[in-house]
Amino acid sequence: MADDPEEPAIIGQIKDKLIRTKEKWAEDGRLITGHQDAGHANRLPPGQKLVTNWPVLDLGAQPDVKPDRWRLQILGTVENPIVLTLDAFKGLPPSQFVSDIHCVTSWSRYDNHWDGIAARTIIDLVKPKLETTHVLFHSYDGYTTNVKLEVFADDDVILAHSWEGEPLAREHGGPVRVVIPKWYFWKSAKWVTRIVFSDHDVPGFWETRGYHNEGDPWKEERYS
Ligand SMILES: Nc1nc2c(c(=O)[nH]1)N[C@H]1C(S)=C(S)[C@@H](COP(=O)(O)O)O[C@H]1N2
Ligand SMILES: [Mo]
């Protein structure tokens, strides 16, 4: 429905050329060093470069989601599907985590301070049914990305509304984004609006365009 504020229709404005370039990188296996660091001997995963700024990556649209219009729908194979307003979301028990960012385009950024609601808190709230194996995130720009339930349930995963003590900026996914620190950053959906629990895997935006289905930076799971 075009006039449904919860149903993003921005996907038509996305940067098709940029997406084609990244698909081509995936085809060519660009940035793959072939060196693994499964034991995390180094803090910086193979092929990554440390940055101190915070680059912005998107599909060409940065949805302007007003806090009072923001909704988070959590549905699928759960006992308690729920729709949260931003106030209700922020009323859940809070968590704070510090984590490193590793982007597949080869930059990493250390020690990011996040405030928000832990994935574990969300999981306790909605209670995934036994058959649940995967989670798919949907964003206001039409972006999607998928992870296994166990990846979402990891104890460092957060739905962040603040970074370095300030509300998360619009270009970085505010009001609320997902942060999955152990995976490349494309798995961390910005402007998240829907979390669908499922008994099967549904590949997301980049996962259907040549990116790896998992995304472990220590194994260089960049492309499929
Ligand atoms: N909704 C949405 N989430 C997204 C993306 C996007 O285009 N749309 N890009 C992904 C990619 S590829 C990366 S590297 C990070 C970038 O986050 P940043 O702009 O805050 O650095 O967001 C991820 N989440
Ligand atoms: Mo990325």
CSV table of C-alpha atoms and ligand atoms in Angstrom, one decimal:
chain,number,residue,atom,x,y,z
A,1,MET,CA,0.0,0.0,0.0
A,2,ALA,CA,1.6,3.2,-1.2
A,3,ASP,CA,0.1,5.4,1.6
A,4,ASP,CA,1.0,3.0,4.5
A,5,PRO,CA,3.7,4.9,6.5
A,6,GLU,CA,5.0,1.6,7.7
A,7,GLU,CA,5.5,0.3,4.2
A,8,PRO,CA,8.7,1.8,2.7
A,9,ALA,CA,8.5,2.5,-1.1
A,10,ILE,CA,11.9,4.2,-1.4
A,11,ILE,CA,13.6,1.3,-3.2
A,12,GLY,CA,12.9,2.9,-6.7
A,13,GLN,CA,15.3,5.8,-5.9
A,14,ILE,CA,18.3,3.6,-5.0
A,15,LYS,CA,21.7,4.0,-6.7
A,16,ASP,CA,21.5,1.2,-9.3
A,17,LYS,CA,25.0,1.9,-10.6
A,18,LEU,CA,26.5,1.7,-7.1
A,19,ILE,CA,24.7,-1.6,-6.5
A,20,ARG,CA,26.0,-3.0,-9.8
A,21,THR,CA,29.5,-2.0,-8.9
A,22,LYS,CA,29.3,-3.9,-5.6
A,23,GLU,CA,27.7,-6.9,-7.3
A,24,LYS,CA,30.7,-6.9,-9.7
A,25,TRP,CA,33.1,-6.8,-6.7
A,26,ALA,CA,31.3,-9.8,-5.3
A,27,GLU,CA,31.6,-11.7,-8.6
A,28,ASP,CA,35.3,-10.8,-8.8
A,29,GLY,CA,36.0,-11.7,-5.1
A,30,ARG,CA,37.4,-8.3,-4.6
A,31,LEU,CA,39.3,-7.6,-1.3
A,32,ILE,CA,39.7,-11.3,-0.5
A,33,THR,CA,43.2,-11.8,0.9
A,34,GLY,CA,42.9,-15.5,1.4
A,35,HIS,CA,44.3,-15.2,5.0
A,36,GLN,CA,42.1,-16.4,7.8
A,37,ASP,CA,42.4,-15.4,11.5
A,38,ALA,CA,39.9,-17.7,13.1
A,39,GLY,CA,41.7,-17.5,16.4
A,40,HIS,CA,41.5,-13.6,16.4
A,41,ALA,CA,45.3,-13.3,16.9
A,42,ASN,CA,44.9,-9.7,15.7
A,43,ARG,CA,42.2,-7.3,16.5
A,44,LEU,CA,41.9,-6.2,12.9
A,45,PRO,CA,40.5,-9.0,10.6
A,46,PRO,CA,42.3,-9.9,7.4
A,47,GLY,CA,42.1,-7.4,4.6
A,48,GLN,CA,40.7,-4.6,6.8
A,49,LYS,CA,42.0,-1.1,7.4
A,50,LEU,CA,41.4,0.9,10.6
A,51,VAL,CA,39.5,4.2,10.3
A,52,THR,CA,38.7,6.7,13.0
A,53,ASN,CA,35.9,8.5,11.1
A,54,TRP,CA,32.6,6.6,10.6
A,55,PRO,CA,31.8,6.2,6.9
A,56,VAL,CA,28.2,6.2,5.7
A,57,LEU,CA,27.0,3.5,3.4
A,58,ASP,CA,23.4,3.2,2.1
A,59,LEU,CA,21.5,2.5,-1.1
A,60,GLY,CA,21.1,6.2,-2.0
A,61,ALA,CA,18.2,6.9,0.3
A,62,GLN,CA,18.3,7.9,4.0
A,63,PRO,CA,14.7,7.6,5.2
A,64,ASP,CA,13.6,10.5,7.4
A,65,VAL,CA,11.7,8.5,10.1
A,66,LYS,CA,10.2,10.9,12.6
A,67,PRO,CA,10.4,9.4,16.1
A,68,ASP,CA,6.7,9.5,16.6
A,69,ARG,CA,6.1,7.7,13.3
A,70,TRP,CA,8.7,5.0,13.9
A,71,ARG,CA,7.3,1.5,14.5
A,72,LEU,CA,9.1,-1.8,15.1
A,73,GLN,CA,7.0,-4.8,14.2
A,74,ILE,CA,8.2,-8.1,15.4
A,75,LEU,CA,6.4,-11.1,14.0
A,76,GLY,CA,6.6,-14.5,12.4
A,77,THR,CA,7.2,-17.7,14.3
A,78,VAL,CA,6.9,-16.1,17.8
A,79,GLU,CA,4.5,-16.6,20.7
A,80,ASN,CA,4.0,-12.9,21.2
A,81,PRO,CA,4.1,-10.8,18.0
A,82,ILE,CA,4.3,-7.1,18.9
A,83,VAL,CA,4.4,-3.6,17.5
A,84,LEU,CA,6.4,-1.1,19.4
A,85,THR,CA,6.4,2.7,19.3
A,86,LEU,CA,9.8,4.4,20.0
A,87,ASP,CA,8.6,5.2,23.6
A,88,ALA,CA,7.6,1.6,24.2
A,89,PHE,CA,10.9,0.4,22.7
A,90,LYS,CA,12.9,2.7,24.9
A,91,GLY,CA,10.9,1.6,27.9
A,92,LEU,CA,12.4,-1.9,27.6
A,93,PRO,CA,15.3,-2.9,29.9
A,94,PRO,CA,18.3,-1.0,28.5
A,95,SER,CA,21.7,-2.3,27.5
A,96,GLN,CA,25.1,-0.8,26.7
A,97,PHE,CA,27.7,-2.4,24.6
A,98,VAL,CA,31.1,-1.5,23.1
A,99,SER,CA,32.0,-3.2,19.9
A,100,ASP,CA,34.2,-2.9,16.7
A,101,ILE,CA,32.7,-2.4,13.3
A,102,HIS,CA,34.0,-4.4,10.3
A,103,CYS,CA,32.6,-3.3,6.9
A,104,VAL,CA,33.0,-5.6,3.9
A,105,THR,CA,34.3,-2.6,1.9
A,106,SER,CA,37.4,-3.0,4.1
A,107,TRP,CA,37.2,-0.4,6.8
A,108,SER,CA,37.0,-1.2,10.5
A,109,ARG,CA,36.2,1.1,13.4
A,110,TYR,CA,37.1,0.2,17.0
A,111,ASP,CA,35.3,0.8,20.3
A,112,ASN,CA,31.8,2.0,19.3
A,113,HIS,CA,29.6,2.7,22.3
A,114,TRP,CA,26.0,1.7,21.8
A,115,ASP,CA,22.9,2.2,23.9
A,116,GLY,CA,19.7,0.4,23.1
A,117,ILE,CA,17.9,-2.8,23.7
A,118,ALA,CA,19.8,-6.1,23.6
A,119,ALA,CA,18.6,-8.7,21.1
A,120,ARG,CA,18.2,-11.1,24.1
A,121,THR,CA,15.7,-8.7,25.6
A,122,ILE,CA,13.7,-8.7,22.4
A,123,ILE,CA,13.9,-12.5,22.2
A,124,ASP,CA,12.6,-12.9,25.7
A,125,LEU,CA,9.8,-10.5,24.9
A,126,VAL,CA,8.5,-12.2,21.7
A,127,LYS,CA,9.4,-15.8,22.6
A,128,PRO,CA,10.5,-17.5,19.3
A,129,LYS,CA,8.7,-20.8,18.7
A,130,LEU,CA,10.8,-24.0,18.7
A,131,GLU,CA,10.8,-24.2,14.9
A,132,THR,CA,12.5,-20.8,14.5
A,133,THR,CA,15.9,-21.0,12.8
A,134,HIS,CA,16.3,-17.5,11.1
A,135,VAL,CA,15.6,-13.8,11.4
A,136,LEU,CA,15.0,-11.3,8.6
A,137,PHE,CA,15.3,-7.6,9.2
A,138,HIS,CA,13.4,-5.1,7.1
A,139,SER,CA,14.2,-1.4,7.0
A,140,TYR,CA,12.5,1.8,6.0
A,141,ASP,CA,14.6,2.1,2.8
A,142,GLY,CA,13.5,-1.3,1.6
A,143,TYR,CA,16.8,-3.0,2.7
A,144,THR,CA,16.7,-6.5,4.1
A,145,THR,CA,19.3,-8.7,5.7
A,146,ASN,CA,19.1,-12.2,7.2
A,147,VAL,CA,20.9,-14.1,10.0
A,148,LYS,CA,20.5,-17.3,11.9
A,149,LEU,CA,18.5,-17.1,15.1
A,150,GLU,CA,21.7,-18.0,17.1
A,151,VAL,CA,23.5,-15.1,15.5
A,152,PHE,CA,20.8,-12.6,16.5
A,153,ALA,CA,20.7,-14.2,20.0
A,154,ASP,CA,24.4,-13.6,20.6
A,155,ASP,CA,25.0,-11.6,23.8
A,156,ASP,CA,26.6,-8.6,22.1
A,157,VAL,CA,23.8,-7.9,19.6
A,158,ILE,CA,21.9,-4.7,20.2
A,159,LEU,CA,19.1,-2.6,18.7
A,160,ALA,CA,20.8,0.7,19.1
A,161,HIS,CA,19.2,4.1,19.5
A,162,SER,CA,22.4,5.9,20.6
A,163,TRP,CA,26.0,6.0,19.7
A,164,GLU,CA,28.7,7.6,21.8
A,165,GLY,CA,26.0,8.9,24.1
A,166,GLU,CA,24.1,10.8,21.4
A,167,PRO,CA,20.9,9.7,19.5
A,168,LEU,CA,21.9,7.7,16.5
A,169,ALA,CA,22.2,10.1,13.5
A,170,ARG,CA,19.8,9.6,10.6
A,171,GLU,CA,22.6,8.7,8.1
A,172,HIS,CA,23.7,5.9,10.4
A,173,GLY,CA,20.2,4.4,10.7
A,174,GLY,CA,18.4,6.5,13.4
A,175,PRO,CA,16.0,6.3,15.2
A,176,VAL,CA,17.1,2.6,15.6
A,177,ARG,CA,19.5,0.2,13.9
A,178,VAL,CA,20.6,-3.3,14.5
A,179,VAL,CA,24.3,-3.9,15.5
A,180,ILE,CA,25.7,-7.4,15.0
A,181,PRO,CA,29.4,-6.9,15.9
A,182,LYS,CA,30.7,-10.3,15.0
A,183,TRP,CA,29.5,-10.1,11.4
A,184,TYR,CA,30.4,-7.7,8.6
A,185,PHE,CA,28.4,-4.5,9.0
A,186,TRP,CA,26.0,-5.2,6.1
A,187,LYS,CA,24.2,-7.5,8.5
A,188,SER,CA,23.5,-4.6,10.8
A,189,ALA,CA,20.2,-3.1,9.4
A,190,LYS,CA,19.8,0.7,9.7
A,191,TRP,CA,16.3,2.2,10.0
A,192,VAL,CA,15.0,-1.1,11.1
A,193,THR,CA,11.2,-1.4,11.2
A,194,ARG,CA,10.4,-5.1,11.0
A,195,ILE,CA,12.0,-8.2,12.4
A,196,VAL,CA,10.5,-11.5,11.0
A,197,PHE,CA,11.3,-14.7,12.8
A,198,SER,CA,11.1,-17.8,10.5
A,199,ASP,CA,11.5,-21.5,10.2
A,200,HIS,CA,13.5,-21.0,7.1
A,201,ASP,CA,16.2,-18.8,5.7
A,202,VAL,CA,15.3,-15.8,3.4
A,203,PRO,CA,18.4,-14.1,1.9
A,204,GLY,CA,18.3,-10.3,2.1
A,205,PHE,CA,19.3,-7.5,-0.2
A,206,TRP,CA,23.1,-8.1,-0.5
A,207,GLU,CA,22.8,-11.8,0.1
A,208,THR,CA,20.8,-12.1,-3.2
A,209,ARG,CA,23.4,-10.0,-5.0
A,210,GLY,CA,26.5,-12.1,-4.4
A,211,TYR,CA,27.4,-11.4,-0.8
A,212,HIS,CA,28.0,-14.3,1.6
A,213,ASN,CA,25.0,-15.7,3.5
A,214,GLU,CA,26.9,-15.5,6.8
A,215,GLY,CA,29.5,-12.8,7.1
A,216,ASP,CA,32.3,-13.7,9.5
A,217,PRO,CA,35.1,-11.1,9.0
A,218,TRP,CA,37.7,-13.5,10.5
A,219,LYS,CA,37.0,-16.0,7.8
A,220,GLU,CA,36.6,-13.3,5.1
A,221,GLU,CA,33.1,-14.4,4.4
A,222,ARG,CA,32.7,-11.5,2.0
A,223,TYR,CA,31.1,-13.0,-1.0
A,224,SER,CA,29.3,-16.2,-1.8
B,1,LIG,N1,18.6,-0.1,5.9
B,1,LIG,C1,19.9,-0.2,5.5
B,1,LIG,N2,20.7,-0.8,6.4
B,1,LIG,C2,22.0,-1.0,6.0
B,1,LIG,C3,22.5,-0.6,4.7
B,1,LIG,C4,21.5,0.0,3.9
B,1,LIG,O1,21.8,0.4,2.7
B,1,LIG,N3,20.2,0.2,4.3
B,1,LIG,N4,23.8,-0.8,4.4
B,1,LIG,C5,24.5,-1.8,5.1
B,1,LIG,C6,26.0,-1.7,4.9
B,1,LIG,S1,26.6,-2.4,3.5
B,1,LIG,C7,26.8,-1.2,5.8
B,1,LIG,S2,28.5,-1.3,5.6
B,1,LIG,C8,26.3,-0.5,7.0
B,1,LIG,C9,26.8,0.9,7.0
B,1,LIG,O2,26.4,1.5,8.2
B,1,LIG,P1,26.9,3.0,8.4
B,1,LIG,O3,26.4,3.9,7.2
B,1,LIG,O4,26.3,3.5,9.7
B,1,LIG,O5,28.4,3.0,8.4
B,1,LIG,O6,24.9,-0.5,7.1
B,1,LIG,C10,24.3,-1.7,6.6
B,1,LIG,N5,22.9,-1.6,6.9
B,2,MO,MO,29.0,-2.6,3.9
